[in-house]
């Protein structure tokens, strides 16, 4: 442990500009309190972070900081934590395990923040034991030009999440990257008001994930070479009911990486899944480009396709967090249930390639059931670009358009290059149990305008856009 | 002049060197609570009340010495369940000592760190102090440390591991509850009636002793005071010596002190899990029975339920206690090694639960 020496401070003052601080520096800062650290001053950095006061800035120089424990921010609000650029400043948590020891080091995240007001920018977080960046129960969070990665490439031994803001309010992720996470790369969960834009998710199990979140906008992102690309869903038992998610102008391509999750919910995603929307409501996907996702570009699924026991989806109304305005969820006494997927708009997306290599050619009935069923259904045929499981629909008929209901208000328009099918998943799964294998003849595959799924926009008010301050 | 400086230094001090706000002194000795380490024992200043707990948190086999200091003439207020209410300026010191050989765990202890909690004007604050190699004094180390540690295991084999001295900001990982207004606040874990209700080295009940010294108000008749299982006795006699009823009590008390600081309905860091391991939780599902985890990450390694009645091996809860896999281990902080006896008690408790297991997907 050493404090920044007086000599060092004087040297810093005397020099016109420290070459290690070309982008961000205390000289450029207007904060009341600002401290700078070079890459070899890790102990001093950790000491300063643990004694931080409100509205302070911590600036890291260029280079690689070797760390054996997480950087933990608590007890201070309004913190800015900045490096010199996404590839210029690297926080390396790989640790140095002793020779002849299977000791893996301390079980910790990379950077871990709880508080109100956090800006983290211009750095890379590498090889965190758990999550790269975890921000929990916080307000007004900006994650800008931050990369989370694991240097050995995709592996089930990697940490779970790359950039992981959770249970937070007003979150912006921009110009950032997540690579090689064994769960989700870019994740926004249990948040209210979030924007994810102009970022990259690559080689993760789930690339970009919006989970149990209210009021999010996701645009300008590239999501490629993950197992599953850009996904929106609610998990059961969570007190925030997801809603009002606007996903537009993203590129979702080549998401065919064999699933490498060690376990957990994302372990059931078949490779080749561009997008799934599950247990969600008031979601729009428009203007996105889908390319070469081997299983399906967009799957619209009831939560019951993941967890068939409705009681698991029960939520006590009194414990719910956030807005329930205009949501008409199934209810029973004091409980509501969020398994339904409803009010979904899919329009103006471009679909090319894909649908010809379900689950990367390695389907597994036990591990990834939906991929197995899709593969069985389609055989050698190309899978339709957009699939709807029709769970909970009052009427389904593979042949007669008039025999299909659209109770859940699923709206499709202008699937450029794409096709659509709805499948009666519950019936097909039951037939499958009896070894009665369905084929594409059992699907309802209407051409454009996809009647009765030709509704125009949401059944209620327009989407509420996130209340997040943007720099442009 | 000297006098003036001293007066300035102690402005805002409760007594000795304990600050009521801001950062405490750089040396532990300056707090005036711990005076040294001699003959394997932590030495305290007069007025510090040393105490032990019935069931302690497992911390990689570290021995722990605990002391409580209250401002002169002030007392804590008894509570049958929660941590006692303490007066402003209270300090709790907990010193961690690593044994050289687990076959003689009380001998040859190395003093490593002392964690200090102070009830300041803004609430409890927590501070790590790291001892020097000769055990003369400890130095405030807000950034914590990861130490290469080793000892001889019970089987005679060397065990080496990373011992974590937590950062100041990591104290909240365990010492944080949500109060009635929903705000996070730092809180002590150990000083509760059920943990303190035991005999001290002289055979006197610790709580009665505290009350006699004027350190505790409101202590009811000892027959009304709850008590947790005496874990040292469990270890001394061996897990196999327990009958099923004793196993249940021991397992629940073990989970309470080792897990429930997060896994309780007010635990900030456990609230997402909806898994409540506090000893007084009576909801079997929330205790984990046939409960799927919300997000166990890689923690489950293919297991589906937190507790599968009758099958500890298939239970995530048991697995996460046994494993040393980074990313799966529980508790998240402060454990690099498996606590064999703790896992054995919890394993026996789960195995003794009546089946028929859980309905899988």
Short mmCIF file of C-alpha atoms in Angstrom, two decimals, chain A residues 55 86 110 119 134 192 243 263 285 308 371 419 460:
data_model
loop_
_atom_site.label_atom_id
_atom_site.label_comp_id
_atom_site.label_asym_id
_atom_site.label_seq_id
_atom_site.Cartn_x
_atom_site.Cartn_y
_atom_site.Cartn_z
CA UNK A 55 -19.01 14.35 -6.66
CA UNK A 86 -11.74 1.93 -24.46
CA UNK A 110 -14.63 -6.12 -11.89
CA UNK A 119 -20.35 7.92 -15.01
CA UNK A 134 -22.09 -4.43 -11.91
CA UNK A 192 -36.74 1.73 -15.16
CA UNK A 243 -43.06 -2.94 -20.63
CA UNK A 263 -26.32 -23.17 -16.45
CA UNK A 285 -38.95 -4.12 -33.10
CA UNK A 308 -45.27 -23.77 -17.83
CA UNK A 371 -34.56 -25.65 -30.89
CA UNK A 419 -41.84 -14.85 -43.61
CA UNK A 460 -53.26 1.41 -25.96
#
